[in-house]
Amino acid sequence: MKRVAVLISGRGTNLQALIDAKQDAYKIVLVISNVPGAEGLEKARRAGIETLVIDHKRFGKDREAFEREIDTELGARAIDIVALAGFMRVLTPFFVRAWAGHLVNIHPSLLPKYPGTKTHERALEAGDREHGATVHLVVEEVDAGEILGQATLQIEPGDTPETLAQRLLPLEHDLYPRCLAKLARSLPESR
């Protein structure tokens, strides 16, 4: 069973889905938030998972120093996979290279469409008929890594960015644990 650390910045809804998933390929052993007081930290604590807060603001503009501290904590706990779940930071080449092939993210669009932010707004503005979520490996280019899985839904008349995001969440919560388990099974025994 692979040891997983989840990086969060907010509510932790995808984190909760990863915790609740019934599977035997991974175990979440650490949750790190870059935001003190993020709701997801309490979800992790209730599940008996170790939590850490590494506030990125302490590092000013030195993003790599922030990530080096995270990397040290991950190494100290023999983490196999790092899962991003609403972690609102663009990672530096240092961290992406250090965790290449072991760093996974969920993104609220059908990549390669709409990398970055405001994905629901962009799908609606483009007049798309479907929307969805993608789980992918993280590479240096934002939201451009190998796709591990996708889930789609039809855009309905009257959808707003908010309703689309709300309707997409259950699909994300099903997709992410399945893709993370698949990745965990595909990796060698030790990193």
PDB file of C-alpha atoms in Angstrom:
ATOM      1  CA  MET A   1       0.000   0.000   0.000  1.00  0.00           C
ATOM      2  CA  LYS A   2       1.475   3.331  -1.098  1.00  0.00           C
ATOM      3  CA  ARG A   3       1.894   6.143   1.416  1.00  0.00           C
ATOM      4  CA  VAL A   4       0.177   9.304   0.178  1.00  0.00           C
ATOM      5  CA  ALA A   5       0.464  12.922   1.257  1.00  0.00           C
ATOM      6  CA  VAL A   6      -2.288  15.296   0.165  1.00  0.00           C
ATOM      7  CA  LEU A   7      -1.589  19.004  -0.293  1.00  0.00           C
ATOM      8  CA  ILE A   8      -4.573  21.312   0.234  1.00  0.00           C
ATOM      9  CA  SER A   9      -5.415  24.994   0.505  1.00  0.00           C
ATOM     10  CA  GLY A  10      -9.126  24.991   1.322  1.00  0.00           C
ATOM     11  CA  ARG A  11     -12.280  23.005   2.047  1.00  0.00           C
ATOM     12  CA  GLY A  12     -10.859  19.562   1.379  1.00  0.00           C
ATOM     13  CA  THR A  13     -13.820  18.056  -0.481  1.00  0.00           C
ATOM     14  CA  ASN A  14     -11.581  15.993  -2.778  1.00  0.00           C
ATOM     15  CA  LEU A  15      -9.441  15.122   0.235  1.00  0.00           C
ATOM     16  CA  GLN A  16     -12.558  13.740   1.951  1.00  0.00           C
ATOM     17  CA  ALA A  17     -13.358  11.675  -1.141  1.00  0.00           C
ATOM     18  CA  LEU A  18      -9.824  10.230  -1.118  1.00  0.00           C
ATOM     19  CA  ILE A  19     -10.174   9.419   2.594  1.00  0.00           C
ATOM     20  CA  ASP A  20     -13.609   7.810   2.172  1.00  0.00           C
ATOM     21  CA  ALA A  21     -12.752   5.691  -0.880  1.00  0.00           C
ATOM     22  CA  LYS A  22     -12.850   1.973  -0.264  1.00  0.00           C
ATOM     23  CA  GLN A  23      -9.674   0.666  -1.879  1.00  0.00           C
ATOM     24  CA  ASP A  24      -6.453  -1.099  -0.925  1.00  0.00           C
ATOM     25  CA  ALA A  25      -3.817   0.630  -3.066  1.00  0.00           C
ATOM     26  CA  TYR A  26      -2.970   3.706  -0.991  1.00  0.00           C
ATOM     27  CA  LYS A  27      -3.184   5.124   2.506  1.00  0.00           C
ATOM     28  CA  ILE A  28      -3.242   8.857   3.249  1.00  0.00           C
ATOM     29  CA  VAL A  29      -0.708   9.395   6.022  1.00  0.00           C
ATOM     30  CA  LEU A  30      -0.196  13.159   5.850  1.00  0.00           C
ATOM     31  CA  VAL A  31      -2.142  16.282   4.866  1.00  0.00           C
ATOM     32  CA  ILE A  32      -0.265  19.549   4.398  1.00  0.00           C
ATOM     33  CA  SER A  33      -1.985  22.900   3.987  1.00  0.00           C
ATOM     34  CA  ASN A  34      -0.326  26.116   2.902  1.00  0.00           C
ATOM     35  CA  VAL A  35      -3.222  28.017   4.490  1.00  0.00           C
ATOM     36  CA  PRO A  36      -3.555  28.054   8.288  1.00  0.00           C
ATOM     37  CA  GLY A  37      -7.096  27.124   9.306  1.00  0.00           C
ATOM     38  CA  ALA A  38      -8.036  25.488   5.994  1.00  0.00           C
ATOM     39  CA  GLU A  39     -11.221  23.434   6.483  1.00  0.00           C
ATOM     40  CA  GLY A  40      -9.603  20.330   5.046  1.00  0.00           C
ATOM     41  CA  LEU A  41      -7.232  20.121   8.007  1.00  0.00           C
ATOM     42  CA  GLU A  42     -10.134  19.323  10.316  1.00  0.00           C
ATOM     43  CA  LYS A  43     -11.384  16.636   7.919  1.00  0.00           C
ATOM     44  CA  ALA A  44      -7.939  15.012   8.068  1.00  0.00           C
ATOM     45  CA  ARG A  45      -7.768  15.250  11.869  1.00  0.00           C
ATOM     46  CA  ARG A  46     -11.195  13.626  12.222  1.00  0.00           C
ATOM     47  CA  ALA A  47      -9.888  10.749  10.091  1.00  0.00           C
ATOM     48  CA  GLY A  48      -6.820  10.374  12.330  1.00  0.00           C
ATOM     49  CA  ILE A  49      -4.412  11.628   9.660  1.00  0.00           C
ATOM     50  CA  GLU A  50      -1.360  13.704  10.610  1.00  0.00           C
ATOM     51  CA  THR A  51      -1.633  17.344   9.532  1.00  0.00           C
ATOM     52  CA  LEU A  52       0.924  20.087   9.001  1.00  0.00           C
ATOM     53  CA  VAL A  53       0.590  23.751   8.118  1.00  0.00           C
ATOM     54  CA  ILE A  54       3.430  25.201   6.079  1.00  0.00           C
ATOM     55  CA  ASP A  55       2.321  28.757   5.399  1.00  0.00           C
ATOM     56  CA  HIS A  56       3.742  29.872   2.046  1.00  0.00           C
ATOM     57  CA  LYS A  57       3.571  33.509   3.198  1.00  0.00           C
ATOM     58  CA  ARG A  58       6.505  32.895   5.585  1.00  0.00           C
ATOM     59  CA  PHE A  59       8.743  32.432   2.542  1.00  0.00           C
ATOM     60  CA  GLY A  60       7.851  35.644   0.721  1.00  0.00           C
ATOM     61  CA  LYS A  61       8.611  35.269  -2.962  1.00  0.00           C
ATOM     62  CA  ASP A  62      10.947  32.287  -2.459  1.00  0.00           C
ATOM     63  CA  ARG A  63       8.594  29.582  -3.727  1.00  0.00           C
ATOM     64  CA  GLU A  64      11.343  26.968  -3.891  1.00  0.00           C
ATOM     65  CA  ALA A  65      12.263  27.431  -0.212  1.00  0.00           C
ATOM     66  CA  PHE A  66       8.603  26.823   0.655  1.00  0.00           C
ATOM     67  CA  GLU A  67       8.579  23.654  -1.443  1.00  0.00           C
ATOM     68  CA  ARG A  68      11.893  22.459  -0.012  1.00  0.00           C
ATOM     69  CA  GLU A  69      10.336  22.526   3.448  1.00  0.00           C
ATOM     70  CA  ILE A  70       7.397  20.463   2.150  1.00  0.00           C
ATOM     71  CA  ASP A  71       9.817  18.070   0.440  1.00  0.00           C
ATOM     72  CA  THR A  72      11.742  17.591   3.704  1.00  0.00           C
ATOM     73  CA  GLU A  73       8.530  16.696   5.556  1.00  0.00           C
ATOM     74  CA  LEU A  74       7.500  14.284   2.807  1.00  0.00           C
ATOM     75  CA  GLY A  75      10.894  12.581   2.858  1.00  0.00           C
ATOM     76  CA  ALA A  76      10.803  12.238   6.646  1.00  0.00           C
ATOM     77  CA  ARG A  77       7.577  10.245   6.302  1.00  0.00           C
ATOM     78  CA  ALA A  78       8.623   8.026   3.368  1.00  0.00           C
ATOM     79  CA  ILE A  79       5.831   9.351   1.150  1.00  0.00           C
ATOM     80  CA  ASP A  80       5.344   7.515  -2.153  1.00  0.00           C
ATOM     81  CA  ILE A  81       2.799   9.793  -3.868  1.00  0.00           C
ATOM     82  CA  VAL A  82       1.845  13.439  -3.486  1.00  0.00           C
ATOM     83  CA  ALA A  83      -1.773  14.232  -4.392  1.00  0.00           C
ATOM     84  CA  LEU A  84      -2.830  17.829  -4.956  1.00  0.00           C
ATOM     85  CA  ALA A  85      -6.428  18.462  -3.901  1.00  0.00           C
ATOM     86  CA  GLY A  86      -7.312  22.123  -4.207  1.00  0.00           C
ATOM     87  CA  PHE A  87      -3.716  23.153  -3.573  1.00  0.00           C
ATOM     88  CA  MET A  88      -3.721  26.680  -4.955  1.00  0.00           C
ATOM     89  CA  ARG A  89      -0.025  27.105  -5.718  1.00  0.00           C
ATOM     90  CA  VAL A  90       1.844  26.688  -8.992  1.00  0.00           C
ATOM     91  CA  LEU A  91       4.771  24.399  -8.224  1.00  0.00           C
ATOM     92  CA  THR A  92       8.370  25.181  -9.189  1.00  0.00           C
ATOM     93  CA  PRO A  93      10.510  22.952 -11.424  1.00  0.00           C
ATOM     94  CA  PHE A  94      12.397  21.831  -8.280  1.00  0.00           C
ATOM     95  CA  PHE A  95       9.337  20.173  -6.721  1.00  0.00           C
ATOM     96  CA  VAL A  96       7.878  18.855  -9.969  1.00  0.00           C
ATOM     97  CA  ARG A  97      11.174  17.183 -10.891  1.00  0.00           C
ATOM     98  CA  ALA A  98      11.692  15.811  -7.373  1.00  0.00           C
ATOM     99  CA  TRP A  99       8.294  14.074  -7.505  1.00  0.00           C
ATOM    100  CA  ALA A 100       8.066  13.315 -11.237  1.00  0.00           C
ATOM    101  CA  GLY A 101       5.719  10.407 -11.875  1.00  0.00           C
ATOM    102  CA  HIS A 102       4.582  10.492  -8.230  1.00  0.00           C
ATOM    103  CA  LEU A 103       2.777  13.867  -8.253  1.00  0.00           C
ATOM    104  CA  VAL A 104      -0.891  13.899  -9.258  1.00  0.00           C
ATOM    105  CA  ASN A 105      -3.588  16.566  -9.521  1.00  0.00           C
ATOM    106  CA  ILE A 106      -7.287  16.856 -10.239  1.00  0.00           C
ATOM    107  CA  HIS A 107      -8.358  19.694 -12.514  1.00  0.00           C
ATOM    108  CA  PRO A 108     -11.930  20.876 -13.215  1.00  0.00           C
ATOM    109  CA  SER A 109     -11.926  20.707 -16.995  1.00  0.00           C
ATOM    110  CA  LEU A 110     -11.513  18.186 -19.782  1.00  0.00           C
ATOM    111  CA  LEU A 111      -7.839  18.781 -20.389  1.00  0.00           C
ATOM    112  CA  PRO A 112      -6.202  19.809 -22.621  1.00  0.00           C
ATOM    113  CA  LYS A 113      -9.102  22.296 -22.681  1.00  0.00           C
ATOM    114  CA  TYR A 114      -8.931  25.088 -20.125  1.00  0.00           C
ATOM    115  CA  PRO A 115      -5.747  24.668 -18.126  1.00  0.00           C
ATOM    116  CA  GLY A 116      -5.405  27.112 -15.245  1.00  0.00           C
ATOM    117  CA  THR A 117      -8.279  28.865 -13.515  1.00  0.00           C
ATOM    118  CA  LYS A 118     -11.899  29.877 -14.221  1.00  0.00           C
ATOM    119  CA  THR A 119     -12.539  26.633 -16.082  1.00  0.00           C
ATOM    120  CA  HIS A 120     -16.325  26.617 -15.593  1.00  0.00           C
ATOM    121  CA  GLU A 121     -16.665  30.186 -16.844  1.00  0.00           C
ATOM    122  CA  ARG A 122     -14.493  29.434 -19.853  1.00  0.00           C
ATOM    123  CA  ALA A 123     -16.482  26.312 -20.800  1.00  0.00           C
ATOM    124  CA  LEU A 124     -19.752  28.269 -20.629  1.00  0.00           C
ATOM    125  CA  GLU A 125     -18.358  31.248 -22.549  1.00  0.00           C
ATOM    126  CA  ALA A 126     -17.139  28.904 -25.304  1.00  0.00           C
ATOM    127  CA  GLY A 127     -20.597  27.366 -25.626  1.00  0.00           C
ATOM    128  CA  ASP A 128     -19.322  23.873 -24.843  1.00  0.00           C
ATOM    129  CA  ARG A 129     -21.880  21.088 -24.622  1.00  0.00           C
ATOM    130  CA  GLU A 130     -19.904  19.065 -22.104  1.00  0.00           C
ATOM    131  CA  HIS A 131     -17.538  19.741 -19.270  1.00  0.00           C
ATOM    132  CA  GLY A 132     -15.717  17.595 -16.773  1.00  0.00           C
ATOM    133  CA  ALA A 133     -12.710  16.858 -14.646  1.00  0.00           C
ATOM    134  CA  THR A 134      -9.282  15.387 -15.329  1.00  0.00           C
ATOM    135  CA  VAL A 135      -6.800  13.602 -13.091  1.00  0.00           C
ATOM    136  CA  HIS A 136      -3.277  14.013 -14.428  1.00  0.00           C
ATOM    137  CA  LEU A 137       0.363  13.709 -13.524  1.00  0.00           C
ATOM    138  CA  VAL A 138       1.945  17.069 -12.738  1.00  0.00           C
ATOM    139  CA  VAL A 139       4.679  18.366 -15.039  1.00  0.00           C
ATOM    140  CA  GLU A 140       6.374  21.739 -15.252  1.00  0.00           C
ATOM    141  CA  GLU A 141       3.812  23.129 -17.697  1.00  0.00           C
ATOM    142  CA  VAL A 142       0.563  23.869 -15.837  1.00  0.00           C
ATOM    143  CA  ASP A 143      -2.114  21.179 -16.288  1.00  0.00           C
ATOM    144  CA  ALA A 144      -0.236  19.512 -19.143  1.00  0.00           C
ATOM    145  CA  GLY A 145       0.834  16.152 -17.690  1.00  0.00           C
ATOM    146  CA  GLU A 146      -0.236  12.656 -18.705  1.00  0.00           C
ATOM    147  CA  ILE A 147      -3.980  12.177 -18.266  1.00  0.00           C
ATOM    148  CA  LEU A 148      -4.845   9.340 -15.884  1.00  0.00           C
ATOM    149  CA  GLY A 149      -8.620   9.650 -16.171  1.00  0.00           C
ATOM    150  CA  GLN A 150     -11.519  11.933 -16.999  1.00  0.00           C
ATOM    151  CA  ALA A 151     -15.188  12.277 -16.097  1.00  0.00           C
ATOM    152  CA  THR A 152     -17.683  14.211 -18.206  1.00  0.00           C
ATOM    153  CA  LEU A 153     -21.090  15.787 -17.753  1.00  0.00           C
ATOM    154  CA  GLN A 154     -23.455  17.568 -20.085  1.00  0.00           C
ATOM    155  CA  ILE A 155     -23.762  21.328 -19.730  1.00  0.00           C
ATOM    156  CA  GLU A 156     -27.422  22.165 -19.175  1.00  0.00           C
ATOM    157  CA  PRO A 157     -29.267  25.288 -20.305  1.00  0.00           C
ATOM    158  CA  GLY A 158     -29.147  27.802 -17.498  1.00  0.00           C
ATOM    159  CA  ASP A 159     -25.941  26.413 -15.968  1.00  0.00           C
ATOM    160  CA  THR A 160     -23.801  29.009 -14.241  1.00  0.00           C
ATOM    161  CA  PRO A 161     -20.181  28.608 -13.185  1.00  0.00           C
ATOM    162  CA  GLU A 162     -21.489  27.856  -9.682  1.00  0.00           C
ATOM    163  CA  THR A 163     -24.031  25.217 -10.717  1.00  0.00           C
ATOM    164  CA  LEU A 164     -21.526  23.610 -13.042  1.00  0.00           C
ATOM    165  CA  ALA A 165     -18.923  23.434 -10.259  1.00  0.00           C
ATOM    166  CA  GLN A 166     -21.499  21.975  -7.875  1.00  0.00           C
ATOM    167  CA  ARG A 167     -22.669  19.333 -10.368  1.00  0.00           C
ATOM    168  CA  LEU A 168     -19.072  18.418 -11.201  1.00  0.00           C
ATOM    169  CA  LEU A 169     -17.961  17.774  -7.602  1.00  0.00           C
ATOM    170  CA  PRO A 170     -19.567  14.302  -7.245  1.00  0.00           C
ATOM    171  CA  LEU A 171     -17.843  13.228 -10.465  1.00  0.00           C
ATOM    172  CA  GLU A 172     -14.507  14.511  -9.138  1.00  0.00           C
ATOM    173  CA  HIS A 173     -15.083  12.649  -5.872  1.00  0.00           C
ATOM    174  CA  ASP A 174     -15.574   9.390  -7.776  1.00  0.00           C
ATOM    175  CA  LEU A 175     -12.781   9.923 -10.311  1.00  0.00           C
ATOM    176  CA  TYR A 176      -9.880  11.018  -8.091  1.00  0.00           C
ATOM    177  CA  PRO A 177      -9.757   7.990  -5.746  1.00  0.00           C
ATOM    178  CA  ARG A 178      -9.987   5.574  -8.682  1.00  0.00           C
ATOM    179  CA  CYS A 179      -7.160   7.284 -10.566  1.00  0.00           C
ATOM    180  CA  LEU A 180      -4.996   7.588  -7.456  1.00  0.00           C
ATOM    181  CA  ALA A 181      -5.459   3.874  -6.714  1.00  0.00           C
ATOM    182  CA  LYS A 182      -4.577   3.015 -10.322  1.00  0.00           C
ATOM    183  CA  LEU A 183      -1.419   5.142 -10.113  1.00  0.00           C
ATOM    184  CA  ALA A 184      -0.481   3.578  -6.765  1.00  0.00           C
ATOM    185  CA  ARG A 185      -0.792   0.071  -8.203  1.00  0.00           C
ATOM    186  CA  SER A 186       1.370   0.984 -11.200  1.00  0.00           C
ATOM    187  CA  LEU A 187       4.331   2.343  -9.245  1.00  0.00           C
ATOM    188  CA  PRO A 188       7.296   0.250  -8.068  1.00  0.00           C
ATOM    189  CA  GLU A 189       7.472  -0.806  -4.422  1.00  0.00           C
ATOM    190  CA  SER A 190       9.674   2.078  -3.303  1.00  0.00           C
ATOM    191  CA  ARG A 191      10.370   5.549  -4.645  1.00  0.00           C
TER     192      ARG A 191
END
